Amino acid sequence: IMVKKIKILALILLSQLNTHCQMKEQTPEFHVDISHPANKYEVTPVFDYIKTLEGTPAGFPYGSTSGSWASSGKSWTAQKGTPIGFETTYFAWSENKYYHIDQNFDKDYILEMTNRCYSWQDEYSELPVEEFISKEKYNKEFHDVRNFYEPFGSLVFGFAPQGMVVVWLQYGGSTIIELGRFQAKEVTDEKRLEECKKKL
C-alpha cells in the first residue's frame, strides 16, 4: 500500500512539473530598452513597473537611459509576459525634475502586434515575402519562413525633455514600429519627492 501511495504521489508531482514547464514555455518573453535623444537628456528611472497580460513581474533595465533615440545600445535580461502598459517615476537630469506616468496600452492592438513577425531580408528570398506573418505561421513553417521573418522581441522606451515618453515595438534588428507617444507629469508632491530622492 505504501509503495502504491508513493507511485501515485510521484505521478502527481510529475504531472504538476510538466504543467509548470508547459506554462513556462508558453509565456512570451521580451527585452526592454530605455533610450534618450542625446546623452545630455539622460533620465534615471527611480520606480518602474511594466504591466503584463499574464500578471508576471517585469520592469526596466537597471540604471539610466543610454544610446540614441529608440536604441539604448544595451542588452538586458528578458522579461516575461505580454506588455500591456507601464508605470514609472524617473529623474530628468537636464531639467532637475522628477516625472511620473501610469499608462495602459490598447490591449487588442498589443495582442495583434505581438502576434506578428515582420520580414527583414525579403530581397534575398526567391519566394514572395509578405510584410508580416502570424507567429503561428512562423512557428509552424520553421524551415520556410524563419530566415525571412522576425517576431516581436523588444519594448523600446524613449525619454525626451518635458515629460514626453515614446514607446516602440521592435522585431529583430530591422523593424521598429511606434506604439504611442505619452505625456508624463512632473512630480510636485513633497512626500513623493522625498521618496524619489531617497531612492535615487
PDB file of C-alpha atoms in Angstrom:
ATOM      1  CA  ILE A   1       0.000   0.000   0.000  1.00  0.00           C
ATOM      2  CA  MET A   2       2.843   2.374   0.869  1.00  0.00           C
ATOM      3  CA  VAL A   3       4.575   1.712  -2.476  1.00  0.00           C
ATOM      4  CA  LYS A   4       1.312   2.384  -4.298  1.00  0.00           C
ATOM      5  CA  LYS A   5       0.881   5.717  -2.455  1.00  0.00           C
ATOM      6  CA  ILE A   6       4.453   6.718  -3.309  1.00  0.00           C
ATOM      7  CA  LYS A   7       3.841   5.921  -7.000  1.00  0.00           C
ATOM      8  CA  ILE A   8       0.636   7.971  -7.006  1.00  0.00           C
ATOM      9  CA  LEU A   9       2.408  10.865  -5.297  1.00  0.00           C
ATOM     10  CA  ALA A  10       5.268  10.667  -7.800  1.00  0.00           C
ATOM     11  CA  LEU A  11       2.806  10.740 -10.713  1.00  0.00           C
ATOM     12  CA  ILE A  12       1.048  13.788  -9.263  1.00  0.00           C
ATOM     13  CA  LEU A  13       4.367  15.611  -8.797  1.00  0.00           C
ATOM     14  CA  LEU A  14       5.491  14.765 -12.339  1.00  0.00           C
ATOM     15  CA  SER A  15       2.164  15.939 -13.718  1.00  0.00           C
ATOM     16  CA  GLN A  16       2.445  19.267 -11.862  1.00  0.00           C
ATOM     17  CA  LEU A  17       6.040  19.709 -13.020  1.00  0.00           C
ATOM     18  CA  ASN A  18       5.026  19.037 -16.616  1.00  0.00           C
ATOM     19  CA  THR A  19       2.167  21.559 -16.372  1.00  0.00           C
ATOM     20  CA  HIS A  20       4.539  24.141 -14.878  1.00  0.00           C
ATOM     21  CA  CYS A  21       7.056  23.583 -17.689  1.00  0.00           C
ATOM     22  CA  GLN A  22       4.345  23.940 -20.335  1.00  0.00           C
ATOM     23  CA  MET A  23       3.164  27.207 -18.769  1.00  0.00           C
ATOM     24  CA  LYS A  24       6.753  28.446 -18.646  1.00  0.00           C
ATOM     25  CA  GLU A  25       7.261  27.617 -22.325  1.00  0.00           C
ATOM     26  CA  GLN A  26       4.032  29.348 -23.311  1.00  0.00           C
ATOM     27  CA  THR A  27       4.820  32.600 -21.504  1.00  0.00           C
ATOM     28  CA  PRO A  28       6.217  35.018 -24.102  1.00  0.00           C
ATOM     29  CA  GLU A  29       9.409  36.968 -23.475  1.00  0.00           C
ATOM     30  CA  PHE A  30      10.542  40.434 -24.485  1.00  0.00           C
ATOM     31  CA  HIS A  31      13.511  42.705 -23.881  1.00  0.00           C
ATOM     32  CA  VAL A  32      13.336  46.294 -22.663  1.00  0.00           C
ATOM     33  CA  ASP A  33      15.402  49.244 -23.932  1.00  0.00           C
ATOM     34  CA  ILE A  34      15.414  52.693 -22.325  1.00  0.00           C
ATOM     35  CA  SER A  35      16.850  55.374 -24.598  1.00  0.00           C
ATOM     36  CA  HIS A  36      17.197  59.147 -24.988  1.00  0.00           C
ATOM     37  CA  PRO A  37      17.742  61.560 -27.909  1.00  0.00           C
ATOM     38  CA  ALA A  38      21.236  62.523 -26.680  1.00  0.00           C
ATOM     39  CA  ASN A  39      23.424  61.991 -23.604  1.00  0.00           C
ATOM     40  CA  LYS A  40      22.567  65.443 -22.237  1.00  0.00           C
ATOM     41  CA  TYR A  41      18.921  64.300 -21.897  1.00  0.00           C
ATOM     42  CA  GLU A  42      19.707  61.233 -19.771  1.00  0.00           C
ATOM     43  CA  VAL A  43      16.985  60.130 -17.354  1.00  0.00           C
ATOM     44  CA  THR A  44      17.109  57.636 -14.498  1.00  0.00           C
ATOM     45  CA  PRO A  45      14.034  55.552 -13.634  1.00  0.00           C
ATOM     46  CA  VAL A  46      13.517  55.572  -9.870  1.00  0.00           C
ATOM     47  CA  PHE A  47      10.409  53.398  -9.691  1.00  0.00           C
ATOM     48  CA  ASP A  48       9.277  51.294 -12.631  1.00  0.00           C
ATOM     49  CA  TYR A  49       6.826  48.536 -13.450  1.00  0.00           C
ATOM     50  CA  ILE A  50       5.741  47.019 -16.762  1.00  0.00           C
ATOM     51  CA  LYS A  51       2.197  45.655 -16.699  1.00  0.00           C
ATOM     52  CA  THR A  52       1.750  42.263 -18.369  1.00  0.00           C
ATOM     53  CA  LEU A  53      -1.347  40.408 -19.506  1.00  0.00           C
ATOM     54  CA  GLU A  54      -0.202  37.322 -17.620  1.00  0.00           C
ATOM     55  CA  GLY A  55       0.482  39.230 -14.386  1.00  0.00           C
ATOM     56  CA  THR A  56       4.171  38.312 -14.430  1.00  0.00           C
ATOM     57  CA  PRO A  57       6.518  40.913 -12.907  1.00  0.00           C
ATOM     58  CA  ALA A  58       8.506  42.927 -15.446  1.00  0.00           C
ATOM     59  CA  GLY A  59      10.497  46.136 -15.354  1.00  0.00           C
ATOM     60  CA  PHE A  60      13.115  48.438 -16.854  1.00  0.00           C
ATOM     61  CA  PRO A  61      16.847  47.732 -17.063  1.00  0.00           C
ATOM     62  CA  TYR A  62      18.945  48.800 -14.109  1.00  0.00           C
ATOM     63  CA  GLY A  63      20.497  52.259 -14.391  1.00  0.00           C
ATOM     64  CA  SER A  64      19.849  55.163 -16.738  1.00  0.00           C
ATOM     65  CA  THR A  65      18.931  55.704 -20.374  1.00  0.00           C
ATOM     66  CA  SER A  66      21.681  55.398 -22.979  1.00  0.00           C
ATOM     67  CA  GLY A  67      22.436  55.214 -26.682  1.00  0.00           C
ATOM     68  CA  SER A  68      20.398  57.246 -29.142  1.00  0.00           C
ATOM     69  CA  TRP A  69      16.717  57.759 -29.888  1.00  0.00           C
ATOM     70  CA  ALA A  70      14.926  54.368 -29.943  1.00  0.00           C
ATOM     71  CA  SER A  71      18.125  52.392 -29.367  1.00  0.00           C
ATOM     72  CA  SER A  72      19.842  52.091 -26.000  1.00  0.00           C
ATOM     73  CA  GLY A  73      22.727  50.028 -27.351  1.00  0.00           C
ATOM     74  CA  LYS A  74      22.486  47.736 -24.313  1.00  0.00           C
ATOM     75  CA  SER A  75      21.089  44.288 -23.647  1.00  0.00           C
ATOM     76  CA  TRP A  76      19.090  43.292 -20.567  1.00  0.00           C
ATOM     77  CA  THR A  77      17.558  40.167 -19.057  1.00  0.00           C
ATOM     78  CA  ALA A  78      14.431  39.103 -20.948  1.00  0.00           C
ATOM     79  CA  GLN A  79      11.159  39.955 -19.196  1.00  0.00           C
ATOM     80  CA  LYS A  80       8.258  37.503 -19.238  1.00  0.00           C
ATOM     81  CA  GLY A  81       4.698  38.184 -20.348  1.00  0.00           C
ATOM     82  CA  THR A  82       2.823  40.322 -22.858  1.00  0.00           C
ATOM     83  CA  PRO A  83       3.336  44.042 -22.108  1.00  0.00           C
ATOM     84  CA  ILE A  84       0.031  45.920 -21.767  1.00  0.00           C
ATOM     85  CA  GLY A  85       1.218  49.093 -20.040  1.00  0.00           C
ATOM     86  CA  PHE A  86       3.796  50.628 -17.745  1.00  0.00           C
ATOM     87  CA  GLU A  87       4.239  52.907 -14.761  1.00  0.00           C
ATOM     88  CA  THR A  88       7.405  54.776 -13.939  1.00  0.00           C
ATOM     89  CA  THR A  89       8.727  57.695 -11.947  1.00  0.00           C
ATOM     90  CA  TYR A  90      12.015  58.977 -13.325  1.00  0.00           C
ATOM     91  CA  PHE A  91      14.516  61.774 -12.815  1.00  0.00           C
ATOM     92  CA  ALA A  92      15.340  64.024 -15.772  1.00  0.00           C
ATOM     93  CA  TRP A  93      18.898  65.243 -15.145  1.00  0.00           C
ATOM     94  CA  SER A  94      18.804  68.080 -17.693  1.00  0.00           C
ATOM     95  CA  GLU A  95      15.710  69.588 -16.050  1.00  0.00           C
ATOM     96  CA  ASN A  96      16.404  68.600 -12.435  1.00  0.00           C
ATOM     97  CA  LYS A  97      12.827  67.265 -12.227  1.00  0.00           C
ATOM     98  CA  TYR A  98      11.028  64.051 -11.398  1.00  0.00           C
ATOM     99  CA  TYR A  99       8.268  62.849 -13.718  1.00  0.00           C
ATOM    100  CA  HIS A 100       5.586  60.199 -13.268  1.00  0.00           C
ATOM    101  CA  ILE A 101       3.476  58.336 -15.803  1.00  0.00           C
ATOM    102  CA  ASP A 102       0.981  55.467 -15.490  1.00  0.00           C
ATOM    103  CA  GLN A 103      -0.029  54.329 -18.959  1.00  0.00           C
ATOM    104  CA  ASN A 104      -2.044  51.419 -20.366  1.00  0.00           C
ATOM    105  CA  PHE A 105      -1.708  50.243 -23.957  1.00  0.00           C
ATOM    106  CA  ASP A 106      -4.614  49.260 -26.187  1.00  0.00           C
ATOM    107  CA  LYS A 107      -4.845  45.565 -25.319  1.00  0.00           C
ATOM    108  CA  ASP A 108      -6.334  44.406 -28.638  1.00  0.00           C
ATOM    109  CA  TYR A 109      -3.654  46.270 -30.577  1.00  0.00           C
ATOM    110  CA  ILE A 110      -0.851  44.822 -28.432  1.00  0.00           C
ATOM    111  CA  LEU A 111      -2.181  41.284 -28.868  1.00  0.00           C
ATOM    112  CA  GLU A 112      -2.306  41.812 -32.625  1.00  0.00           C
ATOM    113  CA  MET A 113       1.152  43.366 -32.834  1.00  0.00           C
ATOM    114  CA  THR A 114       2.925  40.858 -30.565  1.00  0.00           C
ATOM    115  CA  ASN A 115       1.465  38.095 -32.734  1.00  0.00           C
ATOM    116  CA  ARG A 116       3.137  39.496 -35.832  1.00  0.00           C
ATOM    117  CA  CYS A 117       6.511  38.588 -37.339  1.00  0.00           C
ATOM    118  CA  TYR A 118       7.931  41.134 -39.800  1.00  0.00           C
ATOM    119  CA  SER A 119      10.066  40.388 -42.842  1.00  0.00           C
ATOM    120  CA  TRP A 120      13.651  41.587 -42.713  1.00  0.00           C
ATOM    121  CA  GLN A 121      15.539  40.273 -45.744  1.00  0.00           C
ATOM    122  CA  ASP A 122      12.919  39.868 -48.435  1.00  0.00           C
ATOM    123  CA  GLU A 123      15.365  40.929 -51.144  1.00  0.00           C
ATOM    124  CA  TYR A 124      17.184  37.587 -50.699  1.00  0.00           C
ATOM    125  CA  SER A 125      14.072  35.427 -50.935  1.00  0.00           C
ATOM    126  CA  GLU A 126      13.052  33.616 -54.099  1.00  0.00           C
ATOM    127  CA  LEU A 127       9.564  33.199 -52.604  1.00  0.00           C
ATOM    128  CA  PRO A 128       7.017  36.040 -52.313  1.00  0.00           C
ATOM    129  CA  VAL A 129       7.518  37.672 -48.913  1.00  0.00           C
ATOM    130  CA  GLU A 130       4.669  39.388 -47.075  1.00  0.00           C
ATOM    131  CA  GLU A 131       5.134  42.466 -44.888  1.00  0.00           C
ATOM    132  CA  PHE A 132       4.373  40.299 -41.843  1.00  0.00           C
ATOM    133  CA  ILE A 133       3.007  36.876 -40.907  1.00  0.00           C
ATOM    134  CA  SER A 134       1.433  35.472 -37.741  1.00  0.00           C
ATOM    135  CA  LYS A 135       3.527  33.923 -35.010  1.00  0.00           C
ATOM    136  CA  GLU A 136       1.587  30.703 -35.548  1.00  0.00           C
ATOM    137  CA  LYS A 137       2.749  30.545 -39.158  1.00  0.00           C
ATOM    138  CA  TYR A 138       6.270  31.491 -38.078  1.00  0.00           C
ATOM    139  CA  ASN A 139       6.371  28.606 -35.578  1.00  0.00           C
ATOM    140  CA  LYS A 140       4.624  26.150 -37.898  1.00  0.00           C
ATOM    141  CA  GLU A 141       6.657  26.690 -41.061  1.00  0.00           C
ATOM    142  CA  PHE A 142      10.072  26.718 -39.416  1.00  0.00           C
ATOM    143  CA  HIS A 143      12.261  25.979 -42.441  1.00  0.00           C
ATOM    144  CA  ASP A 144      10.371  28.108 -44.952  1.00  0.00           C
ATOM    145  CA  VAL A 145       9.988  31.399 -43.119  1.00  0.00           C
ATOM    146  CA  ARG A 146      12.386  31.705 -40.195  1.00  0.00           C
ATOM    147  CA  ASN A 147      15.163  33.057 -42.399  1.00  0.00           C
ATOM    148  CA  PHE A 148      12.945  35.918 -43.593  1.00  0.00           C
ATOM    149  CA  TYR A 149      10.815  36.977 -40.600  1.00  0.00           C
ATOM    150  CA  GLU A 150      11.437  38.091 -37.030  1.00  0.00           C
ATOM    151  CA  PRO A 151       8.951  38.051 -34.113  1.00  0.00           C
ATOM    152  CA  PHE A 152       8.344  40.813 -31.572  1.00  0.00           C
ATOM    153  CA  GLY A 153      11.397  40.950 -29.332  1.00  0.00           C
ATOM    154  CA  SER A 154      11.763  44.318 -27.565  1.00  0.00           C
ATOM    155  CA  LEU A 155       9.728  47.065 -25.964  1.00  0.00           C
ATOM    156  CA  VAL A 156      11.723  50.251 -26.521  1.00  0.00           C
ATOM    157  CA  PHE A 157      11.237  53.426 -24.481  1.00  0.00           C
ATOM    158  CA  GLY A 158      12.455  56.868 -25.472  1.00  0.00           C
ATOM    159  CA  PHE A 159      12.526  59.629 -22.846  1.00  0.00           C
ATOM    160  CA  ALA A 160      12.570  63.183 -24.219  1.00  0.00           C
ATOM    161  CA  PRO A 161      12.524  66.559 -22.416  1.00  0.00           C
ATOM    162  CA  GLN A 162       9.391  67.929 -20.749  1.00  0.00           C
ATOM    163  CA  GLY A 163       7.994  64.503 -19.911  1.00  0.00           C
ATOM    164  CA  MET A 164       7.489  63.066 -23.380  1.00  0.00           C
ATOM    165  CA  VAL A 165       7.757  59.276 -23.488  1.00  0.00           C
ATOM    166  CA  VAL A 166       7.652  57.373 -26.772  1.00  0.00           C
ATOM    167  CA  VAL A 167       7.258  53.580 -26.899  1.00  0.00           C
ATOM    168  CA  TRP A 168       8.127  51.316 -29.835  1.00  0.00           C
ATOM    169  CA  LEU A 169       7.736  47.626 -30.629  1.00  0.00           C
ATOM    170  CA  GLN A 170      10.891  46.120 -32.129  1.00  0.00           C
ATOM    171  CA  TYR A 171      11.094  42.990 -34.282  1.00  0.00           C
ATOM    172  CA  GLY A 172      14.647  41.697 -34.512  1.00  0.00           C
ATOM    173  CA  GLY A 173      17.198  44.291 -35.534  1.00  0.00           C
ATOM    174  CA  SER A 174      15.458  45.796 -38.538  1.00  0.00           C
ATOM    175  CA  THR A 175      11.806  46.654 -37.858  1.00  0.00           C
ATOM    176  CA  ILE A 176      10.643  49.117 -35.214  1.00  0.00           C
ATOM    177  CA  ILE A 177       7.064  50.420 -35.007  1.00  0.00           C
ATOM    178  CA  GLU A 178       5.892  53.289 -32.834  1.00  0.00           C
ATOM    179  CA  LEU A 179       3.304  52.151 -30.306  1.00  0.00           C
ATOM    180  CA  GLY A 180       2.487  55.586 -28.949  1.00  0.00           C
ATOM    181  CA  ARG A 181       3.593  58.943 -27.536  1.00  0.00           C
ATOM    182  CA  PHE A 182       2.635  59.620 -23.950  1.00  0.00           C
ATOM    183  CA  GLN A 183       2.939  62.522 -21.540  1.00  0.00           C
ATOM    184  CA  ALA A 184       4.410  62.168 -18.065  1.00  0.00           C
ATOM    185  CA  LYS A 185       3.595  64.747 -15.366  1.00  0.00           C
ATOM    186  CA  GLU A 186       6.052  66.482 -13.104  1.00  0.00           C
ATOM    187  CA  VAL A 187       6.057  65.167  -9.524  1.00  0.00           C
ATOM    188  CA  THR A 188       5.250  68.030  -7.152  1.00  0.00           C
ATOM    189  CA  ASP A 189       4.020  66.243  -4.017  1.00  0.00           C
ATOM    190  CA  GLU A 190       6.641  66.866  -1.308  1.00  0.00           C
ATOM    191  CA  LYS A 191       6.293  63.446   0.316  1.00  0.00           C
ATOM    192  CA  ARG A 192       6.675  61.673  -3.013  1.00  0.00           C
ATOM    193  CA  LEU A 193       9.635  63.869  -3.934  1.00  0.00           C
ATOM    194  CA  GLU A 194      11.396  62.855  -0.724  1.00  0.00           C
ATOM    195  CA  GLU A 195      10.764  59.176  -1.507  1.00  0.00           C
ATOM    196  CA  CYS A 196      12.178  59.666  -5.006  1.00  0.00           C
ATOM    197  CA  LYS A 197      15.275  61.498  -3.778  1.00  0.00           C
ATOM    198  CA  LYS A 198      15.961  58.808  -1.223  1.00  0.00           C
ATOM    199  CA  LYS A 199      15.606  56.018  -3.786  1.00  0.00           C
ATOM    200  CA  LEU A 200      17.673  57.838  -6.421  1.00  0.00           C
TER     201      LEU A 200
END
